[in-house]
Tab-separated table of C-alpha atoms and ligand atoms in Angstrom:
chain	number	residue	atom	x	y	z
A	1	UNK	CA	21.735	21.837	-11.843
A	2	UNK	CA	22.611	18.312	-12.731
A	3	UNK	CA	21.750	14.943	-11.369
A	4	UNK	CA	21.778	11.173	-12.099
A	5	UNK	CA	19.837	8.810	-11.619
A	6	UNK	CA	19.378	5.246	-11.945
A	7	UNK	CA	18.698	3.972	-15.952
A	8	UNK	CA	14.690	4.292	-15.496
A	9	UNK	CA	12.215	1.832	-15.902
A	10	UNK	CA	8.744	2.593	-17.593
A	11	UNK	CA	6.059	0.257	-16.182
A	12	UNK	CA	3.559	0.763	-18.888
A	13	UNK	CA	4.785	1.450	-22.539
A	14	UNK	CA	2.988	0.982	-26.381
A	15	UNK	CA	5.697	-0.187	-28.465
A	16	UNK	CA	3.114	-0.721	-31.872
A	17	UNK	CA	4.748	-2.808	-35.017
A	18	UNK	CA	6.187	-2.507	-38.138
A	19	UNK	CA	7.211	1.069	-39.444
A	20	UNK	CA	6.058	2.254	-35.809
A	21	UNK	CA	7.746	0.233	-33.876
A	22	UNK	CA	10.830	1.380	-35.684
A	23	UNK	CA	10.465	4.904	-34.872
A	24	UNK	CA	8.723	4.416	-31.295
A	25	UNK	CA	11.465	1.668	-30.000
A	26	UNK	CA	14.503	3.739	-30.250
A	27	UNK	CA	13.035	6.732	-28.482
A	28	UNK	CA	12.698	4.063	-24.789
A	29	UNK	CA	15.657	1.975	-25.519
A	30	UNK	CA	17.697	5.110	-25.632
A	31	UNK	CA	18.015	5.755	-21.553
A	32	UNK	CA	15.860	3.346	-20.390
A	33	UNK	CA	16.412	0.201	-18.794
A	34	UNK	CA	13.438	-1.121	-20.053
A	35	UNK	CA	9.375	-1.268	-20.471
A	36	UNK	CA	6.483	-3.344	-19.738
A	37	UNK	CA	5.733	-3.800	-23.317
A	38	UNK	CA	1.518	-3.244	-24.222
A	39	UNK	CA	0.045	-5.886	-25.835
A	40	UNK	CA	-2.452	-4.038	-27.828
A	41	UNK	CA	-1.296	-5.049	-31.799
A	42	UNK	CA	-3.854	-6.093	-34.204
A	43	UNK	CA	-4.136	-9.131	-33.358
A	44	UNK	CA	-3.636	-8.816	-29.888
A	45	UNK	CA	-0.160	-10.867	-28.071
A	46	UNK	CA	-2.074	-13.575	-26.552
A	47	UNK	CA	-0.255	-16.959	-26.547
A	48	UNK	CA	3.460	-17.447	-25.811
A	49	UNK	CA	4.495	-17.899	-30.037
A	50	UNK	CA	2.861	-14.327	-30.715
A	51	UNK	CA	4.706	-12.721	-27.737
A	52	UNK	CA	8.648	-14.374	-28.662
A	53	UNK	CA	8.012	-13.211	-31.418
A	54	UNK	CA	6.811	-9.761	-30.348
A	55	UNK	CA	10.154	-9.529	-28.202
A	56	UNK	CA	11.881	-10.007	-31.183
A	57	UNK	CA	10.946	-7.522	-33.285
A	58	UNK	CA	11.142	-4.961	-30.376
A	59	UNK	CA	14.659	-5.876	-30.066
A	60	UNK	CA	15.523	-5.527	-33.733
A	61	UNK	CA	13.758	-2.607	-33.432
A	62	UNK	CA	15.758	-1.156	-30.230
A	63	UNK	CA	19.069	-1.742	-32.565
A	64	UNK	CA	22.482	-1.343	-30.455
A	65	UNK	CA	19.999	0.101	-27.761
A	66	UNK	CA	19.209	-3.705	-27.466
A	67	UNK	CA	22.021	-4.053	-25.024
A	68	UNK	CA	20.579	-2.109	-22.194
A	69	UNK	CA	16.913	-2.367	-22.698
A	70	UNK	CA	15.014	-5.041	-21.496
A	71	UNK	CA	11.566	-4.971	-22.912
A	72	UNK	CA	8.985	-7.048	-20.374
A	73	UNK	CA	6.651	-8.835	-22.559
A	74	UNK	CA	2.616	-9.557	-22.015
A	75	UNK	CA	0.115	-10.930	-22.888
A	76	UNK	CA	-3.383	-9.972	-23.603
A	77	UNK	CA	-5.951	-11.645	-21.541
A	78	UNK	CA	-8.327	-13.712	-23.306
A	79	UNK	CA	-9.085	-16.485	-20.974
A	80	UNK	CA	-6.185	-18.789	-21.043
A	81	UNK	CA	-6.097	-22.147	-19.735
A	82	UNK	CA	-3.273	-22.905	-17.263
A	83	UNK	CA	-0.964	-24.892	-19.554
A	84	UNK	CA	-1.033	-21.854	-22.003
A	85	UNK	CA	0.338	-19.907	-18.864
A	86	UNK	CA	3.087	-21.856	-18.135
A	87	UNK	CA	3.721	-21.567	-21.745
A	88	UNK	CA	4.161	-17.978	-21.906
A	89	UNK	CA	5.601	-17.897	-18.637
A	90	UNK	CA	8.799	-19.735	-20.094
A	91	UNK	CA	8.966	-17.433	-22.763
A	92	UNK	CA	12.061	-15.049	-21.924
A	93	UNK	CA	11.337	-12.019	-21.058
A	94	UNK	CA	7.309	-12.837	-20.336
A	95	UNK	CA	6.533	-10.299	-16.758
A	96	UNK	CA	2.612	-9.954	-16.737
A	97	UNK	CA	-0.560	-10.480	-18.069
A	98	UNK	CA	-2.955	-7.507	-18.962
A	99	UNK	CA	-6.763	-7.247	-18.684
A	100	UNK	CA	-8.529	-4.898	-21.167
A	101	UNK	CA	-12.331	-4.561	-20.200
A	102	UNK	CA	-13.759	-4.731	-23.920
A	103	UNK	CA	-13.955	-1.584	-25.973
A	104	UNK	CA	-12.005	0.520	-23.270
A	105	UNK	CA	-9.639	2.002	-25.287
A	106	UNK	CA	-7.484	0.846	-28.673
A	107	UNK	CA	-7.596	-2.494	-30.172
A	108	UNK	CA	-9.721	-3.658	-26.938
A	109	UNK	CA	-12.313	-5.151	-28.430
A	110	UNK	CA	-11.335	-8.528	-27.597
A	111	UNK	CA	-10.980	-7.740	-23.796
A	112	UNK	CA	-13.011	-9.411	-21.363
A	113	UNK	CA	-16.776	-8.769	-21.225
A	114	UNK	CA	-17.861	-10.454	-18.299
A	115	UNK	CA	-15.288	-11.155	-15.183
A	116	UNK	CA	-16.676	-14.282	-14.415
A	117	UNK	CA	-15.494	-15.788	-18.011
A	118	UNK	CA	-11.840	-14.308	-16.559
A	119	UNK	CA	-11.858	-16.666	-13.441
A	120	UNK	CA	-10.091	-19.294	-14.360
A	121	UNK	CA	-7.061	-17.508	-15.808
A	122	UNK	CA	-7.069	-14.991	-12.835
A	123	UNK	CA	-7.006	-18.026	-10.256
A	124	UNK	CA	-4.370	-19.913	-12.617
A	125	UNK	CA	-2.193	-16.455	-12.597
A	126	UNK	CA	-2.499	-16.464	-8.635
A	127	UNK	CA	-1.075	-19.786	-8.248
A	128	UNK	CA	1.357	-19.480	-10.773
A	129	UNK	CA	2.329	-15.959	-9.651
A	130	UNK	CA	1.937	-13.800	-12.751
A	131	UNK	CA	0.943	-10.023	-11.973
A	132	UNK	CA	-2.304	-8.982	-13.529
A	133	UNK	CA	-2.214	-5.170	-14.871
A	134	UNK	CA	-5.846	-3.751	-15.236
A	135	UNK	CA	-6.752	-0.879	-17.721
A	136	UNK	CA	-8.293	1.522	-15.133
A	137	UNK	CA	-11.843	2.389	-17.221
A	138	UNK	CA	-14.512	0.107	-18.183
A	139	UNK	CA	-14.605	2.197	-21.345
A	140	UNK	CA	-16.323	5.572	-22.621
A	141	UNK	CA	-14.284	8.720	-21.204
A	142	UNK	CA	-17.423	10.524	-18.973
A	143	UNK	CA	-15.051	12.251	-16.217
A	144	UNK	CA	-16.567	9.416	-13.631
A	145	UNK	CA	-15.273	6.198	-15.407
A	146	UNK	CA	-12.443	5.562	-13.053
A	147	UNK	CA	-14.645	6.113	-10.396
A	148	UNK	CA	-17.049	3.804	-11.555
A	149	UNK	CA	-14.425	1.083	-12.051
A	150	UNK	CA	-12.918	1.251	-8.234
A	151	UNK	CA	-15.586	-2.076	-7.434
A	152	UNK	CA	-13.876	-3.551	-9.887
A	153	UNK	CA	-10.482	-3.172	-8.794
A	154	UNK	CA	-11.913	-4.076	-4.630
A	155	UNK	CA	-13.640	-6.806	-5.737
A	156	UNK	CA	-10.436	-8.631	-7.652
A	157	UNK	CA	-8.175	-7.763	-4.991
A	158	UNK	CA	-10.440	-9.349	-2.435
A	159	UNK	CA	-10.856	-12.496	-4.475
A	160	UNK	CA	-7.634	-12.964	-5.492
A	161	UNK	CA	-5.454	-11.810	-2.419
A	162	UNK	CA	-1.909	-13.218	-3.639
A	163	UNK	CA	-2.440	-11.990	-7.571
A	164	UNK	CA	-0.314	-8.618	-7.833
A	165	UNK	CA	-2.631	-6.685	-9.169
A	166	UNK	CA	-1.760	-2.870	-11.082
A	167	UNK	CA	-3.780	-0.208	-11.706
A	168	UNK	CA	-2.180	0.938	-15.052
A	169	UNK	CA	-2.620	4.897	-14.919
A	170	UNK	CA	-4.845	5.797	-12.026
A	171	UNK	CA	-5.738	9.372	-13.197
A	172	UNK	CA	-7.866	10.522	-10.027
A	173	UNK	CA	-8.051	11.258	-6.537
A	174	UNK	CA	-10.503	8.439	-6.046
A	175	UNK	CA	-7.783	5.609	-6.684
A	176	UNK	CA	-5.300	6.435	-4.441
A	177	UNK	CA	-6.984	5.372	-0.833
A	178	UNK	CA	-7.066	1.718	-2.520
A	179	UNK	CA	-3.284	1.134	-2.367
A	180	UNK	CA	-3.868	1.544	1.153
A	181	UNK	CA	-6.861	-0.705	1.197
A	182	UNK	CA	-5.510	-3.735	-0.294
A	183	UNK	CA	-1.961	-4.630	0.109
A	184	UNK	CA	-1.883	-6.434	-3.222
A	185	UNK	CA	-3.101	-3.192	-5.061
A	186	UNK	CA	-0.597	-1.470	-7.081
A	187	UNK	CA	-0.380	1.544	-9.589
A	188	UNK	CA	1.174	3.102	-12.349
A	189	UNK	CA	1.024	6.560	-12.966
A	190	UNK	CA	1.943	8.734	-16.105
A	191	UNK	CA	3.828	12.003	-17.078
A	192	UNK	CA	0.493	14.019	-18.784
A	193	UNK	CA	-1.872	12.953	-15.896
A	194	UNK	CA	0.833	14.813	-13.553
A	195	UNK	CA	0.558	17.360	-15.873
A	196	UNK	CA	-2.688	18.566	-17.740
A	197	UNK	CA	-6.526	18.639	-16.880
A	198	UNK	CA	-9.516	18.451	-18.822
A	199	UNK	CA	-8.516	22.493	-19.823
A	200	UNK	CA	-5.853	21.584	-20.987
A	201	UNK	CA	-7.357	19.244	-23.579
A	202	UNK	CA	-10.751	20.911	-23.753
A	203	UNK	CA	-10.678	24.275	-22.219
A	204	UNK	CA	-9.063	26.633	-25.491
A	205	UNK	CA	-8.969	25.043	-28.794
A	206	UNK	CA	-9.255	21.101	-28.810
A	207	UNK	CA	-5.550	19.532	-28.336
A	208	UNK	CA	-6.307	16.053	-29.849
A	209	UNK	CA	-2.635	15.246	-28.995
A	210	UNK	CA	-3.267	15.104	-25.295
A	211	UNK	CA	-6.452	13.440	-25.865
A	212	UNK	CA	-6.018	9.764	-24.361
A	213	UNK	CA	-7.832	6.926	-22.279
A	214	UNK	CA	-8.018	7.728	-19.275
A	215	UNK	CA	-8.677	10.983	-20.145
A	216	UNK	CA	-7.103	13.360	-18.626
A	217	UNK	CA	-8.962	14.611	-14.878
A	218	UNK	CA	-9.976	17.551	-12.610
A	219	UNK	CA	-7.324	19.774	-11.407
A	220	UNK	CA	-8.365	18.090	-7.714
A	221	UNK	CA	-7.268	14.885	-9.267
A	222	UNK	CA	-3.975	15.733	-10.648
A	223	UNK	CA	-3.370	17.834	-7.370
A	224	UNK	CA	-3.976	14.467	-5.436
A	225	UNK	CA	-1.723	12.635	-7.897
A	226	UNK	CA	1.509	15.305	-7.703
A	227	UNK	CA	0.785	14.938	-3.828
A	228	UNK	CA	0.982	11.386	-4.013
A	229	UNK	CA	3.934	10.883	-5.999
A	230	UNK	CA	6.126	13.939	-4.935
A	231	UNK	CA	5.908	12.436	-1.440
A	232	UNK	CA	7.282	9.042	-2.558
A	233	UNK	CA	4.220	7.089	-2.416
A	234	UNK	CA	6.239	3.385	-2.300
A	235	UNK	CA	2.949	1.285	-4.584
A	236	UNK	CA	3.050	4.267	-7.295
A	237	UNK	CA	5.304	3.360	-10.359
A	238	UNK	CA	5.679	5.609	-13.663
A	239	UNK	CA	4.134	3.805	-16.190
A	240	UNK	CA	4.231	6.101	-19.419
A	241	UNK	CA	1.419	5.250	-21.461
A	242	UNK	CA	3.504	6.872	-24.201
A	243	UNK	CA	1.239	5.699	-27.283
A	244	UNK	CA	2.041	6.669	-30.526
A	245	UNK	CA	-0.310	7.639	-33.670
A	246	UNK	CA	0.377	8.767	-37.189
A	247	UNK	CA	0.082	12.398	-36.871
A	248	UNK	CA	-3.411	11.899	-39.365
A	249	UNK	CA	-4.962	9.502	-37.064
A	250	UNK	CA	-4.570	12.529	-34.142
A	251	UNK	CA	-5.678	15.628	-36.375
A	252	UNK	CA	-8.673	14.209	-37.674
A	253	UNK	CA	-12.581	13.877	-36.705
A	254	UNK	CA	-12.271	11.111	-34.499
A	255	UNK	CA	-9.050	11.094	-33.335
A	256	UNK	CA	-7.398	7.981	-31.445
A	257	UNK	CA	-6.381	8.377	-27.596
A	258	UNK	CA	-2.587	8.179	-27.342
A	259	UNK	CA	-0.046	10.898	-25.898
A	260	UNK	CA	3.794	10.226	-27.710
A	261	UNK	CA	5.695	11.326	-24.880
A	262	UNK	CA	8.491	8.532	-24.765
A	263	UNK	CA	10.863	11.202	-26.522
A	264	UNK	CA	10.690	13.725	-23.551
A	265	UNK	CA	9.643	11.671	-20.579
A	266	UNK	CA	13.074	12.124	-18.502
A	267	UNK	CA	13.626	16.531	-19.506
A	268	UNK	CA	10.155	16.774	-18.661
A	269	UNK	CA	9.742	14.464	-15.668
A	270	UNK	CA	12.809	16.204	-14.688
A	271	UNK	CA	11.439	19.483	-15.092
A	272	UNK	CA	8.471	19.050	-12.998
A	273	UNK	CA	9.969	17.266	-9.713
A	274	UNK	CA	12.358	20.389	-9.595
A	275	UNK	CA	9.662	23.016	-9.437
A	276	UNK	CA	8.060	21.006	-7.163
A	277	UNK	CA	11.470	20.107	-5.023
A	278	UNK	CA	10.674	16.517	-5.194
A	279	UNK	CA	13.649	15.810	-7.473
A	280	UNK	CA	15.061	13.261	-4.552
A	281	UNK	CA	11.607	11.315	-5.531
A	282	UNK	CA	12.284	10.982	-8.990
A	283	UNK	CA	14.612	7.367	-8.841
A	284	UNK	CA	11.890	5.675	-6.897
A	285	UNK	CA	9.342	6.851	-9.477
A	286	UNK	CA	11.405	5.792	-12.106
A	287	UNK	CA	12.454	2.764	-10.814
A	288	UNK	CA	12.972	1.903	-7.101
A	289	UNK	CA	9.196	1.305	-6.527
A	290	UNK	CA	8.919	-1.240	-9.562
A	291	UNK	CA	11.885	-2.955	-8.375
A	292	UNK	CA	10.785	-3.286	-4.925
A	293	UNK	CA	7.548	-4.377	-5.986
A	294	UNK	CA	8.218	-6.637	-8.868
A	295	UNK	CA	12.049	-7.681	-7.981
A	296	UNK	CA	13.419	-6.383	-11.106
A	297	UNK	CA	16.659	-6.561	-12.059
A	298	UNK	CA	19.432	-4.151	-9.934
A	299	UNK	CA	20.242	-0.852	-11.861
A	300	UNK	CA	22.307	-1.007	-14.871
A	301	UNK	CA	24.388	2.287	-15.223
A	302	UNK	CA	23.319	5.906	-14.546
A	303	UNK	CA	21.671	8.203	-16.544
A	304	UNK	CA	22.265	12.274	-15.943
A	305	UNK	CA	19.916	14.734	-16.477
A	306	UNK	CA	20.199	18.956	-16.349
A	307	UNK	CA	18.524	22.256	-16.665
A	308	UNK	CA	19.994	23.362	-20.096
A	309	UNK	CA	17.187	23.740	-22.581
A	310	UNK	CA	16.627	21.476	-25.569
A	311	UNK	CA	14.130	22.477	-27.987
A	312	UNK	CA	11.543	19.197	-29.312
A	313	UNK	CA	10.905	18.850	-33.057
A	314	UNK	CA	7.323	19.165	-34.147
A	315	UNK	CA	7.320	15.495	-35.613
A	316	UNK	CA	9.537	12.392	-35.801
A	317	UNK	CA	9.099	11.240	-39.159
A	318	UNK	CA	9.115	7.217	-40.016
A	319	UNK	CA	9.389	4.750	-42.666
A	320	UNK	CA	6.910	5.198	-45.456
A	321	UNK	CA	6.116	8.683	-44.877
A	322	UNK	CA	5.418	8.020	-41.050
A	323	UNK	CA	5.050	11.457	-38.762
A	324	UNK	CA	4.498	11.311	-35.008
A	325	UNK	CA	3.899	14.144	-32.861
A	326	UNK	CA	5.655	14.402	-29.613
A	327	UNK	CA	4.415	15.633	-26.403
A	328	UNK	CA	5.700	19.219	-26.617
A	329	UNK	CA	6.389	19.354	-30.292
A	330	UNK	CA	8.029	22.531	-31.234
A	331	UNK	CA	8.326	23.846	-28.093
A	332	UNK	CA	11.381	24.379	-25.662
A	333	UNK	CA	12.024	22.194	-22.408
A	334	UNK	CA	13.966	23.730	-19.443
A	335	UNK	CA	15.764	20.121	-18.829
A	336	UNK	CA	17.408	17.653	-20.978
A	337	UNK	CA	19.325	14.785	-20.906
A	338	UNK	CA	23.281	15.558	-20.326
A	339	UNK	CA	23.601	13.306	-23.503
A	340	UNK	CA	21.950	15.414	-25.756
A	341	UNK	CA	19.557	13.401	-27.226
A	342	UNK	CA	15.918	12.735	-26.826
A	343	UNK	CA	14.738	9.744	-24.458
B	1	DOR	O1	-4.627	6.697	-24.704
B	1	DOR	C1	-4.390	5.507	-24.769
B	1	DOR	N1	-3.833	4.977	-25.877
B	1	DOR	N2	-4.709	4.701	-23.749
B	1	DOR	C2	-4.583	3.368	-23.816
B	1	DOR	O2	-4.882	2.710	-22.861
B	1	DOR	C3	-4.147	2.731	-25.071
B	1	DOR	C4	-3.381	3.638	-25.875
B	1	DOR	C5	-3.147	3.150	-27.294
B	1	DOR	O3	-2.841	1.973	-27.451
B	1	DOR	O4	-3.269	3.959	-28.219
B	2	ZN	ZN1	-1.830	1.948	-22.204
């Protein structure tokens, strides 16, 4: 079996810096036609010099890649005044802004504490059109955060009606009767949520490598999820997540929340709509919805995926001694891409 598809796009992506960035970049630029880029660094990409020059380095860092991947910068939202919208909004390549409630996952600690301090910016985005993406967990990783954060996500799509507003990685059931709700309600969704549940992570010995924010669910919640996105649901976009950490920062008593999946995100994705005969879904996933929703650019080129295995190293190994672990390491995938090489 053998198909093409559109060059994908991946609607939520952590690119990191230096050394990382160098390993992480290649792995996207590879087959995709590009990322939302995370704003998450140390410090965070929140005014239009840090993110040119964030673009940048992701570029350098995408090398010949460069050509065919474009990476869609934002920003970090840390109440910005209108004129230091407009700035970023000239910036080339600037597509969104992204809302971290403080302490919810990775360098969030400068995230917004208190909405009301964010309305301003969120009324300046609305006129000025700039999509808000919203980290779907106030923070903490009890099963019921998402759950918890739903008001949230009603009560900003009812006060700002024209601000495109994501849900970056809805990971349960609870979510999905919002896009229905609110037509300005969107959502990203990610490969290891489709995947694995808490057992998975939890249920043998601990596998800190799938460990992430959101955590992943319930097996209800990833069955309502496959449902949702096998069918085609039109406001659901893949949005990776694919967040890389040193392999010591994983293994370790108190291990960071990241999956590295950005090497195996099309053999895998692959994999999964076939044994679920939603493979005809897997363009819109990849790219149709986001284009539709955002008006991205029409697709550049094809990319062509098949069922010969490929077998996944157990690390990708960096400057200065760098080692990542990628989702699957060591293991063997039923799909690849007909190229050969790893997304
Ligand atoms: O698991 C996660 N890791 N979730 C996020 O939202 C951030 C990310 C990271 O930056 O490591
Ligand atoms: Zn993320």
């Amino acid at each position: 079996m053998r198909i093409e598809i559109d060059r994908p796009w991946d609607m939520h992506l952590h690119l990191r810096d230096g050394a990382m960035l160098n390993l992480a970049a290649p792995h996207s630029a590879r087959h995709f036609a590009g990322a939302v880029v995370m704003p998450n660094l140390v410090p965070p990409v929140a005014d239009a010099d840090a993110l040119r020059a964030y673009r940048s380095r992701v570029l350098r860092a995408a090398g010949t890649d460069a050509e065919t991947f474009t990476p869609l910068m934002t920003l970090f939202l840390k109440n910005q005044t209108r004129a230091e919208l407009e700035a970023a909004r000239e910036t080339p390549g600037f597509f969104a802004v992204k809302l971290y409630p403080a302490g919810a996952t990775t360098n969030s600690d400068g995230g917004v504490r208190d909405f009301g301090d964010a309305e301003p910016t969120l009324r300046a985005m609305e006129k000025l059109g700039i999509p808000l993406l919203v980290h779907g967990e106030s923070g903490g990783f009890v099963l019921d955060r998402e759950a918890e954060f739903l008001p949230v996500y009603r009560d900003l799509a009812r006060r700002f009606p024209k601000l495109k507003i994501c849900m970056e990685h809805i990971s349960t059931a609870a979510a999905l009767p919002l896009l229905d709700e609110f037509e300005n309600l969107f959502a990203t969704a990610t490969l290891h949520h489709l995947l694995f549940t808490l057992d998975d992570l939890a249920g043998g010995l601990l596998a800190p490598h799938l460990f992430c924010k959101p955590i992943v669910k319930r097996p209800e919640d990833r069955a309502a999820l496959r449902a949702a996105v096998f069918s085609g649901h039109p406001k659901i976009m893949f949005g990776s997540d694919s967040a890389p950490h040193p392999v010591e920062k994983k293994e370790c008593a108190g291990a960071a929340g990241g999956v590295y999946d950005a090497p195996v995100l099309l053999p895998a994705l692959a994999a999964l709509f076939a044994e679920n005969g939603a493979l005809d879904k897997l363009e819109g996933f990849l790219g149709g919805n986001a284009r539709r929703i955002y008006g991205l650019p029409a697709p550049r080129g094809k990319i062509a995926l098949e069922d010969a295995p490929q077998d996944v190293p157990a690390f990708f190994e960096g400057e200065n001694g760098l080692r990542v672990a990628p989702l699957f390491a060591g293991t063997r995938l039923p799909w690849r891409v007909a190229d050969g090489n790893f997304s």
